[in-house]
CSV table of N, CA and C in Angstrom, one decimal:
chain,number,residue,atom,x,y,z
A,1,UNK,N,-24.6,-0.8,117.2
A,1,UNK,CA,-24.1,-1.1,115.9
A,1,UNK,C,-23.1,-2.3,116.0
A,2,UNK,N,-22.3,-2.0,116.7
A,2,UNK,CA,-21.3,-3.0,116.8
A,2,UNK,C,-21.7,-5.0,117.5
A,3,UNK,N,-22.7,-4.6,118.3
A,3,UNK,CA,-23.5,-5.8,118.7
A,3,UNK,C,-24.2,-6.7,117.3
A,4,UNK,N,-24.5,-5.8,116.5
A,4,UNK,CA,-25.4,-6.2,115.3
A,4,UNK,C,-24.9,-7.0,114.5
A,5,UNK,N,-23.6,-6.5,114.3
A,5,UNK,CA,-22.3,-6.9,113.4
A,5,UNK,C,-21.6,-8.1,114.0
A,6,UNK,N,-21.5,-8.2,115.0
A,6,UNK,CA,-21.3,-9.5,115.8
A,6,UNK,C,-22.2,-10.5,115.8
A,7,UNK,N,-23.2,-10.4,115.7
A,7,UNK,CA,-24.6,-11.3,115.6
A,7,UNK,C,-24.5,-12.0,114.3
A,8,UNK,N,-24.0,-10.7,113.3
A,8,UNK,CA,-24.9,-11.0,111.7
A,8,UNK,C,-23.2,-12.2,111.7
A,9,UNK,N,-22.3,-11.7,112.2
A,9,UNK,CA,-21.1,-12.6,112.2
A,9,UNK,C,-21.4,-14.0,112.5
A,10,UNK,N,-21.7,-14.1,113.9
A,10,UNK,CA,-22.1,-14.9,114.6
A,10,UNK,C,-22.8,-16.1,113.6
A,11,UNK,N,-23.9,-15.4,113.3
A,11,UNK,CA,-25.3,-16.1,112.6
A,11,UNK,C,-24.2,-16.8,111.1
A,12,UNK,N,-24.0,-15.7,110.5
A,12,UNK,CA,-22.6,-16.8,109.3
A,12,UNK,C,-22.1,-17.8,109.8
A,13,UNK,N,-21.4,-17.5,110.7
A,13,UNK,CA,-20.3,-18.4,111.1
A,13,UNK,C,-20.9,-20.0,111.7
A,14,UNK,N,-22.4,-19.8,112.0
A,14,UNK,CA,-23.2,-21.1,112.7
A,14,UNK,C,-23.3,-21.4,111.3
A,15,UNK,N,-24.0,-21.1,110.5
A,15,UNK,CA,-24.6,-21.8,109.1
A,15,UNK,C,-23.3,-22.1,108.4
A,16,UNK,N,-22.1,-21.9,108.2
A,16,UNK,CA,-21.4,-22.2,107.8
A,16,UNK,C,-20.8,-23.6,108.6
A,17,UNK,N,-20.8,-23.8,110.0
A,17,UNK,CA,-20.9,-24.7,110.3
A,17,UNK,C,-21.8,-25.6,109.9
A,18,UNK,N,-23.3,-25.4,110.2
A,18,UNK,CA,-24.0,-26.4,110.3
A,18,UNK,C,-24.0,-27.2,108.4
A,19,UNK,N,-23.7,-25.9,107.4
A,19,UNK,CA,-23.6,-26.5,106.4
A,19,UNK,C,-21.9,-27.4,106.3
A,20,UNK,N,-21.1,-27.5,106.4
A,20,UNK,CA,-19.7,-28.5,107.1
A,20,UNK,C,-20.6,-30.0,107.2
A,21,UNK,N,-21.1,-30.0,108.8
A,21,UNK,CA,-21.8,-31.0,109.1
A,21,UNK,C,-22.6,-31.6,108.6
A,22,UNK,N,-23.4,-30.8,107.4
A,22,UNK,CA,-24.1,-31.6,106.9
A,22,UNK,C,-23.8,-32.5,105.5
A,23,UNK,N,-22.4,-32.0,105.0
A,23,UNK,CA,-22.1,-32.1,104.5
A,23,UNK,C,-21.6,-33.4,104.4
A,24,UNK,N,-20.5,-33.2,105.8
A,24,UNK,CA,-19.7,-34.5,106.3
A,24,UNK,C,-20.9,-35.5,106.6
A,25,UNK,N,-21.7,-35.0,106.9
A,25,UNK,CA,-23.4,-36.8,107.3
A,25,UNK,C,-23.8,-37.3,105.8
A,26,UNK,N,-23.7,-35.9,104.8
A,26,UNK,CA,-24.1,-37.0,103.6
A,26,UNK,C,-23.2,-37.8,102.9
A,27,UNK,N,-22.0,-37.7,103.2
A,27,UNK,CA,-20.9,-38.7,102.9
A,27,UNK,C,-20.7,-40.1,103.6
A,28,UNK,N,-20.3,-39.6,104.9
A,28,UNK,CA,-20.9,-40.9,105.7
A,28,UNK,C,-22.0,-41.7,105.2
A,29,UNK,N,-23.2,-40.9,105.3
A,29,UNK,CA,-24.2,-42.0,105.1
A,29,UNK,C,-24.3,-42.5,103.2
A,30,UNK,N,-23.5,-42.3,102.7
A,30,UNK,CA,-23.7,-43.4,101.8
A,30,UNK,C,-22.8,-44.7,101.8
A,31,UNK,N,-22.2,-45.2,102.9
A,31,UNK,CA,-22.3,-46.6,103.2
A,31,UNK,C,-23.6,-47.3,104.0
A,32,UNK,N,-23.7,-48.3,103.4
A,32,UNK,CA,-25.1,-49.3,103.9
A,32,UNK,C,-24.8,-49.7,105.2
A,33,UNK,N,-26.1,-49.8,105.9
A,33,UNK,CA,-25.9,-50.1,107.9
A,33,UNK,C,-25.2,-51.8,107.3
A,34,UNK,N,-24.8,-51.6,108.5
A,34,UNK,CA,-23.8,-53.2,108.7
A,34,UNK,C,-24.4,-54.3,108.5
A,35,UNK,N,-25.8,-54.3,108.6
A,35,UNK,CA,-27.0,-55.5,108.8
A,35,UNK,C,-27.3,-56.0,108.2
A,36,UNK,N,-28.1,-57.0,107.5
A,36,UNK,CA,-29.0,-56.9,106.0
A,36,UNK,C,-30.4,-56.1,106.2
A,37,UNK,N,-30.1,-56.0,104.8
A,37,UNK,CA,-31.6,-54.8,104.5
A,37,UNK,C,-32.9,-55.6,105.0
A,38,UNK,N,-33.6,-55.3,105.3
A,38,UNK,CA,-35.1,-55.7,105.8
A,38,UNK,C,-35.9,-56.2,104.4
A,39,UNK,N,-35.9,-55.4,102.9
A,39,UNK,CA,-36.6,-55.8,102.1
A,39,UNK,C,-35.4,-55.6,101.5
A,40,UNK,N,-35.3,-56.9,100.0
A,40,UNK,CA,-34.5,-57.4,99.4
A,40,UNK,C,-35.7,-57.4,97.7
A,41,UNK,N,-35.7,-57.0,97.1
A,41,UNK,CA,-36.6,-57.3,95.5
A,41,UNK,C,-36.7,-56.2,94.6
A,42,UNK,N,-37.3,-57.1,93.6
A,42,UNK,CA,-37.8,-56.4,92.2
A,42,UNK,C,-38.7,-55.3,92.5
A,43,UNK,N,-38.8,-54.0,92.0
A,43,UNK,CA,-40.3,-53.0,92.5
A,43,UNK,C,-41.1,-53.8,91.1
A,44,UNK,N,-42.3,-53.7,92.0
A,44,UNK,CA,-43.4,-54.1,91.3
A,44,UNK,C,-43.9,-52.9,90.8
A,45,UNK,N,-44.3,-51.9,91.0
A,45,UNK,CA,-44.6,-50.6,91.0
A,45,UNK,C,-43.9,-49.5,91.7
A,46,UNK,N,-44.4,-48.0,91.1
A,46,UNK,CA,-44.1,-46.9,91.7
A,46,UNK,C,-45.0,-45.9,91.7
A,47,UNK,N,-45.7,-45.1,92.6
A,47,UNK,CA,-46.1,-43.5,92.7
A,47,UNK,C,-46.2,-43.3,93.2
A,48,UNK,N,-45.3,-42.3,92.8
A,48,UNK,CA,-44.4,-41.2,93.7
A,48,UNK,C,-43.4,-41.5,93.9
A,49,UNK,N,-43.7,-41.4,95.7
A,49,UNK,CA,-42.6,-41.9,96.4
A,49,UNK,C,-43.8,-43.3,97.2
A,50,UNK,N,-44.1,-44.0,96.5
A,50,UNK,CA,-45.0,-45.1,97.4
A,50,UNK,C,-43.9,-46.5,96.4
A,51,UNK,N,-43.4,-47.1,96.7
A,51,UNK,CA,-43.5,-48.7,96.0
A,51,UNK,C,-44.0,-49.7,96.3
A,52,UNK,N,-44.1,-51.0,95.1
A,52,UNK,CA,-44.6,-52.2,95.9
A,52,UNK,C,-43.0,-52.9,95.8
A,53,UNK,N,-43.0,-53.8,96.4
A,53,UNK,CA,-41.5,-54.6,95.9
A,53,UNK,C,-41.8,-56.1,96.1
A,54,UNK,N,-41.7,-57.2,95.7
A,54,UNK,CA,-41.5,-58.8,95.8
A,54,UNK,C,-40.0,-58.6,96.7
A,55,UNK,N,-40.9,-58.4,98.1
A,55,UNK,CA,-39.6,-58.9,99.0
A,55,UNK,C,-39.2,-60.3,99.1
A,56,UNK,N,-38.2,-60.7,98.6
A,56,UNK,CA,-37.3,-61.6,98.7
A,56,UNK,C,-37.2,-62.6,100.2
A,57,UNK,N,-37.9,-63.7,100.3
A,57,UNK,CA,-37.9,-64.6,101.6
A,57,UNK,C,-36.3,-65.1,101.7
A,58,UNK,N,-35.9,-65.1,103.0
A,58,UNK,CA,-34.7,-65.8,103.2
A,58,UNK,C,-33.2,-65.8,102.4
A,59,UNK,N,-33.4,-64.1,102.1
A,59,UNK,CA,-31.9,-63.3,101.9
A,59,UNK,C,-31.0,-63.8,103.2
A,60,UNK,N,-30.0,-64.2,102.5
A,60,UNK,CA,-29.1,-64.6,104.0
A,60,UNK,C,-27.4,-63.8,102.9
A,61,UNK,N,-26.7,-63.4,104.5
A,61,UNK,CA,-25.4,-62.5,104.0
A,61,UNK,C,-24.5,-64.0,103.7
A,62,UNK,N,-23.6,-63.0,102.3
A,62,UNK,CA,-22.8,-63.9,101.7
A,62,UNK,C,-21.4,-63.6,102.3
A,63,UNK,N,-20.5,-64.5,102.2
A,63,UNK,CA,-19.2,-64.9,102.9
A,63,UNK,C,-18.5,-63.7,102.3
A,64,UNK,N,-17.0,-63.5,102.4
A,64,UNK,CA,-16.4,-62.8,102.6
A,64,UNK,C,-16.0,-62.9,101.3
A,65,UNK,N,-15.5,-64.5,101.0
A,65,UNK,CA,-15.0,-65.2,99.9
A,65,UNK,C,-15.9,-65.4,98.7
A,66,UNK,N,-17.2,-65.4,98.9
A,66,UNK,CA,-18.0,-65.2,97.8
A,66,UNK,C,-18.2,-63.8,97.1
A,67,UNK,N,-18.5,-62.6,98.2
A,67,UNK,CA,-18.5,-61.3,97.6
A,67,UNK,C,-17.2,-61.1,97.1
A,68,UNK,N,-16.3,-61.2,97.8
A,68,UNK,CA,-15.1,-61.0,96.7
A,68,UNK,C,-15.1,-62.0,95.4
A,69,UNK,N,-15.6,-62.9,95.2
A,69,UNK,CA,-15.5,-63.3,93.7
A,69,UNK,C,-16.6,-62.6,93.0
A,70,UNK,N,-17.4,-62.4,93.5
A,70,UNK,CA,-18.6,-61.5,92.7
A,70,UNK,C,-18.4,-60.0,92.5
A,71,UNK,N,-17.5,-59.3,93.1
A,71,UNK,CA,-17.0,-58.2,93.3
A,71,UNK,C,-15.9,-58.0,91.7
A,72,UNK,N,-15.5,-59.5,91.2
A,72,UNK,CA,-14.6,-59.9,90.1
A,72,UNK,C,-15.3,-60.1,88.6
A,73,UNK,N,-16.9,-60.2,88.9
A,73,UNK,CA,-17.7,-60.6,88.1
A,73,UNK,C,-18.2,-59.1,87.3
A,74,UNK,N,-18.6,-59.0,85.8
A,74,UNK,CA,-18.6,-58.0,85.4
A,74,UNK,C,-20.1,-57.1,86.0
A,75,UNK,N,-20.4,-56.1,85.5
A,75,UNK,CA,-21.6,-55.7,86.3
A,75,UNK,C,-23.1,-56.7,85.1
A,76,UNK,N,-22.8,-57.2,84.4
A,76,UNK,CA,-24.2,-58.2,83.4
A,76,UNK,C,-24.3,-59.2,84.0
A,77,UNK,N,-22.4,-59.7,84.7
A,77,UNK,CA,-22.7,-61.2,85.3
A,77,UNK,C,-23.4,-60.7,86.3
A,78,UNK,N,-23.2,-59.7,87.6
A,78,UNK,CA,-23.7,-60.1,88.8
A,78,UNK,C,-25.3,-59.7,88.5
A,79,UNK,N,-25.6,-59.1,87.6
A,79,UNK,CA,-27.2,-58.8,87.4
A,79,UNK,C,-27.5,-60.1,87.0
A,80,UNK,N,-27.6,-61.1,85.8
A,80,UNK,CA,-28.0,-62.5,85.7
A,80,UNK,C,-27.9,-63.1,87.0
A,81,UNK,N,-27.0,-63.2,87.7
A,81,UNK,CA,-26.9,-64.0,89.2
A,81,UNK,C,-28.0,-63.7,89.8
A,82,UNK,N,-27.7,-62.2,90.5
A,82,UNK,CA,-28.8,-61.9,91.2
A,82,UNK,C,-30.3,-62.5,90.6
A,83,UNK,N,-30.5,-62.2,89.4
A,83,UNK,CA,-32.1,-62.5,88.6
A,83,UNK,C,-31.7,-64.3,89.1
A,84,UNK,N,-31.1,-65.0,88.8
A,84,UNK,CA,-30.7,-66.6,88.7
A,84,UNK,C,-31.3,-66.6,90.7
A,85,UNK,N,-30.8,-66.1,91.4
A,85,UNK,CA,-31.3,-66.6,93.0
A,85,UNK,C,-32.1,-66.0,93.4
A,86,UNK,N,-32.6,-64.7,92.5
A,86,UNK,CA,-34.3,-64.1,93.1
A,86,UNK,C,-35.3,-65.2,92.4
A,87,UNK,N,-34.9,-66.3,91.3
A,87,UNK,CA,-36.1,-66.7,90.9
A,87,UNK,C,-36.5,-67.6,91.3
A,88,UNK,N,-35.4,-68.3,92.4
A,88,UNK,CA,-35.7,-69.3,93.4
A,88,UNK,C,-35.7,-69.4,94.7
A,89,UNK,N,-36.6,-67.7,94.8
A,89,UNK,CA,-37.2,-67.3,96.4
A,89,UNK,C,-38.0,-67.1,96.4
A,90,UNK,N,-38.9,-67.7,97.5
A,90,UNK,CA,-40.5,-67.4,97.5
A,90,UNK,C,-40.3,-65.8,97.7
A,91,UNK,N,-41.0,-65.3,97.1
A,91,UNK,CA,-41.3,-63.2,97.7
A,91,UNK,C,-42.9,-62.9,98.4
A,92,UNK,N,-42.7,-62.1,99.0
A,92,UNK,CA,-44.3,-61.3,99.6
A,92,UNK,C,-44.0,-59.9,99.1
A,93,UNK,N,-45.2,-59.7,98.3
A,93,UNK,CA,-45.1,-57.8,98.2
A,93,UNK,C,-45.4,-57.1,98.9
A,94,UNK,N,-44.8,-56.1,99.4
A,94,UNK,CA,-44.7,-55.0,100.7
A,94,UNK,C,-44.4,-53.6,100.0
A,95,UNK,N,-45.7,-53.0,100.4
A,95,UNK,CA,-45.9,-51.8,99.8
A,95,UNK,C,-45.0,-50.8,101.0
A,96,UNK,N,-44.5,-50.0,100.7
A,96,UNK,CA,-44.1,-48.5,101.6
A,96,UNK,C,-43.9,-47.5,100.9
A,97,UNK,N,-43.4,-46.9,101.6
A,97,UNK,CA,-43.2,-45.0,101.5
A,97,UNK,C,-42.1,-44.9,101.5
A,98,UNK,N,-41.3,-44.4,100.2
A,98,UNK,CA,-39.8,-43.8,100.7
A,98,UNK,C,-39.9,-42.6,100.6
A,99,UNK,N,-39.7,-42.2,102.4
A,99,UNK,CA,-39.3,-40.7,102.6
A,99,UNK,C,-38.5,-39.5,102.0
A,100,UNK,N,-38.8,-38.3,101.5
A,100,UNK,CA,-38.0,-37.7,101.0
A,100,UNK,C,-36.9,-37.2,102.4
A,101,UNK,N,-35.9,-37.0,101.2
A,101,UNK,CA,-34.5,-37.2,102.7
A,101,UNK,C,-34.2,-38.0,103.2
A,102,UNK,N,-34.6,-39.4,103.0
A,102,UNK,CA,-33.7,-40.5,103.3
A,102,UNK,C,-32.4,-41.1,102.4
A,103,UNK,N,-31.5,-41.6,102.4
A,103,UNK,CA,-30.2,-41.9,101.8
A,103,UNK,C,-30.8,-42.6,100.9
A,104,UNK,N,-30.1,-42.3,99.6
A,104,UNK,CA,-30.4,-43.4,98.5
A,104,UNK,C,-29.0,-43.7,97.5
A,105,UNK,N,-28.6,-45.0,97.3
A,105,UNK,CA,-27.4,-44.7,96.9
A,105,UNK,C,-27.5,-46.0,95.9
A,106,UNK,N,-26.3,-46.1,94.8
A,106,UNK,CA,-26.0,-47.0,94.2
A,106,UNK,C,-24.9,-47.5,93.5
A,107,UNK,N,-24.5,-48.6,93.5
A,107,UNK,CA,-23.4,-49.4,93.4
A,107,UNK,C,-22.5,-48.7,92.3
A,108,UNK,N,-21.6,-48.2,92.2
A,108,UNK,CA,-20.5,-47.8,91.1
A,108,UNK,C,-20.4,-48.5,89.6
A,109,UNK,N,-20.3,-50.0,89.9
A,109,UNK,CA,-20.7,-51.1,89.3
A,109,UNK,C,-19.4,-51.0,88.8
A,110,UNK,N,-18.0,-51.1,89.6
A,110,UNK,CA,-16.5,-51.6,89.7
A,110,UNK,C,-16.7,-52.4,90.3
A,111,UNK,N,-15.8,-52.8,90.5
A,111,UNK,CA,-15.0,-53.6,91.5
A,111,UNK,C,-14.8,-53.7,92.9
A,112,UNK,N,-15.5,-51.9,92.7
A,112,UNK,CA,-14.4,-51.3,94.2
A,112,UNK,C,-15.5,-51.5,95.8
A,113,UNK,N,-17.2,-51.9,94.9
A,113,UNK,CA,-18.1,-51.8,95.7
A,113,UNK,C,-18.5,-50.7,96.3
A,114,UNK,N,-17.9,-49.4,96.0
A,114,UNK,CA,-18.1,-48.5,96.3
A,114,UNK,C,-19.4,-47.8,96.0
A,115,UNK,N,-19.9,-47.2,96.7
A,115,UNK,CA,-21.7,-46.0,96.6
A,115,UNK,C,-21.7,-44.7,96.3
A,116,UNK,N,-22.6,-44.6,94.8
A,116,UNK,CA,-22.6,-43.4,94.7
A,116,UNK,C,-24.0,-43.1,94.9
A,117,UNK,N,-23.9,-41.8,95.5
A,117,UNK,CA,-25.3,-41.1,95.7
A,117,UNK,C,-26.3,-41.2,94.6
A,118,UNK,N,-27.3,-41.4,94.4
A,118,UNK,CA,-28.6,-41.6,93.7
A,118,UNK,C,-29.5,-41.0,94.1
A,119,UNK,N,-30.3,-40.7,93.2
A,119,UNK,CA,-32.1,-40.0,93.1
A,119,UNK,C,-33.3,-40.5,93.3
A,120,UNK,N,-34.1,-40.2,93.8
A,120,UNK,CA,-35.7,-40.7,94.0
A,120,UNK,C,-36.0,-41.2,92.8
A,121,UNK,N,-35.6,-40.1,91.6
A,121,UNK,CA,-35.9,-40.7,90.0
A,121,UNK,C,-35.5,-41.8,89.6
A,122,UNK,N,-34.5,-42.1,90.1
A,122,UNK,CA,-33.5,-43.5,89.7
A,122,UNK,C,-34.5,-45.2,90.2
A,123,UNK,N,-35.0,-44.6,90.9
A,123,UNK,CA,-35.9,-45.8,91.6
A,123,UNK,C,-37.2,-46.3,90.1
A,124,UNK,N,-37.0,-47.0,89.7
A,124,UNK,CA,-38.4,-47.6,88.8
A,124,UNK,C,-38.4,-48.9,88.9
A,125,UNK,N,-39.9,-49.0,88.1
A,125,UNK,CA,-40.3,-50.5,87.8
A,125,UNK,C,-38.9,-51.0,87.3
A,126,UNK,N,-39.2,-52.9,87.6
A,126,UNK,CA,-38.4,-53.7,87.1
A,126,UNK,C,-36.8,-53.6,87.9
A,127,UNK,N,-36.5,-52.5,88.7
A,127,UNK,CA,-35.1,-52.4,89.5
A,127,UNK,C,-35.0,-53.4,90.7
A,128,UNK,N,-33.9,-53.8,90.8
A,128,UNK,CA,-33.9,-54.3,92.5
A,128,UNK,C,-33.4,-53.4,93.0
A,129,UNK,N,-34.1,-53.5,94.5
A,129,UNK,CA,-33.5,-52.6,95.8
A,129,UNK,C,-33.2,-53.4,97.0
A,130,UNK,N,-33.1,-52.8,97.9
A,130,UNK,CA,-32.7,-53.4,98.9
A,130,UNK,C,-33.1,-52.2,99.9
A,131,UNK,N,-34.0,-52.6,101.4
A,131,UNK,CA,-34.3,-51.0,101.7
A,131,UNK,C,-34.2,-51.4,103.7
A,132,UNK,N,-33.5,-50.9,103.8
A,132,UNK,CA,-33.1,-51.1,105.6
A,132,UNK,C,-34.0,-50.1,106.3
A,133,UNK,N,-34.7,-50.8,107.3
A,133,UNK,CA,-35.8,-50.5,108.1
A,133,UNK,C,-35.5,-49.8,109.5
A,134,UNK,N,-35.9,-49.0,110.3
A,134,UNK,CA,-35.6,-49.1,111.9
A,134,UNK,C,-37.2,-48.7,112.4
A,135,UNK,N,-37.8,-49.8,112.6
A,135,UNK,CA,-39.0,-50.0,113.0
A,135,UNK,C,-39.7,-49.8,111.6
A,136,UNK,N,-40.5,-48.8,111.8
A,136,UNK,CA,-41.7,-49.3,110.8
A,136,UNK,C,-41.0,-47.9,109.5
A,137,UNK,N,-39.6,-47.3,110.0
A,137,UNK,CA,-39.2,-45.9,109.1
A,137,UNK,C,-38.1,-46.5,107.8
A,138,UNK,N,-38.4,-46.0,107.0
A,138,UNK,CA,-36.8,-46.1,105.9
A,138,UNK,C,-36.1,-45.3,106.2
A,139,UNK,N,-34.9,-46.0,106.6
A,139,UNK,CA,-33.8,-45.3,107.0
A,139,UNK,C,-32.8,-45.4,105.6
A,140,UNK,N,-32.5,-46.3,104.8
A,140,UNK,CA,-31.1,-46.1,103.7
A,140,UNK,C,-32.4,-47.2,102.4
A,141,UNK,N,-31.7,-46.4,101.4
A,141,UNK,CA,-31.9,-47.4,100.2
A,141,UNK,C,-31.0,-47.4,99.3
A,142,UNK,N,-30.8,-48.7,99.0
A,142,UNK,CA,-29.7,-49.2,97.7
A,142,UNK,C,-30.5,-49.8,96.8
A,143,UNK,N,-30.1,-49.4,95.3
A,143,UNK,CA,-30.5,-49.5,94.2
A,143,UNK,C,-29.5,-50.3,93.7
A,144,UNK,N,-29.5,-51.5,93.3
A,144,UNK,CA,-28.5,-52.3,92.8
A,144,UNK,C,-29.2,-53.2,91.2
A,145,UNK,N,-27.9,-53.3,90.3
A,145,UNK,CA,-28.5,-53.2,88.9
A,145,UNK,C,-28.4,-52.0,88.2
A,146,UNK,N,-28.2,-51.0,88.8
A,146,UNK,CA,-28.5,-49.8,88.1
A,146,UNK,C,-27.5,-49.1,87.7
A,147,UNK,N,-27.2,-48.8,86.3
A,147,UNK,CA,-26.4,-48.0,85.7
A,147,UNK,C,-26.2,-47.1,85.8
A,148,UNK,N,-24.9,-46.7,86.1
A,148,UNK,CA,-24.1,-45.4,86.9
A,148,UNK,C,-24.0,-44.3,86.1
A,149,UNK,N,-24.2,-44.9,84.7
A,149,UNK,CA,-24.4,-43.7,83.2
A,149,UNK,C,-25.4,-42.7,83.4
């Protein structure tokens, strides 16, 4: 009896851990990997969890000095901008699969650039995303444009 009671202990005290940890990984992971995203665009479509997207040719990372003035811009200006330099990029459409259980997150739409967790739902036609690759898997997706209401 007494073995049993230590086990059934035991067995709590791991899930209470592993629930901790997992906790602490979904916070972490709603910052974007360091890199640029692999696909940059408008979804052209959605079902399900499949999209198409107008990936964006020749996204290149902005200065230090430029995000911080855009970071100053309201959340309408940086949506016109962005629409203003997506319309003078060639795109290719690339269909994928976004995995359930991969990070999806999206911009606060302060100042502060900060990420709030998002939904599979949140993803529709007409949105831009941005979706970071590791080989052929979705590892993170940012939804940018998107109202935090």
């Amino acid at each position: 009896m007494i073995v049993v009671a230590l086990v059934v202990t035991g067995g709590s005290y791991l899930s209470r851990g592993g629930e901790d940890t997992k906790s602490t990984t979904l916070e972490q992971n709603l910052t974007s990997p360091a890199r640029l995203a692999e696909i940059n665009g408008y979804i052209l479509s959605m079902s399900g969890n499949e999209i198409t997207v107008a990936n964006e040719m020749g996204v290149k990372e902005i200065s230090d000095e430029e995000r911080a003035r855009r970071q100053k811009l309201t959340q309408e200006e940086r949506q016109a901008l962005k629409a203003q330099e997506s319309a003078n990029r060639s795109k290719e459409n690339v269909t994928l699969t976004i995995p359930v259980g991969v990070t999806i997150v999206k911009g606060s739409g302060d100042a502060s650039g900060t990420n709030l967790k998002a939904a599979m739902s949140e993803i529709v036609k007409g949105g831009y995303i941005s979706i970071w690759k590791n080989g052929t898997e979705v590892e993170f997706v940012k939804l940018k444009g998107t109202s935090t209401q």
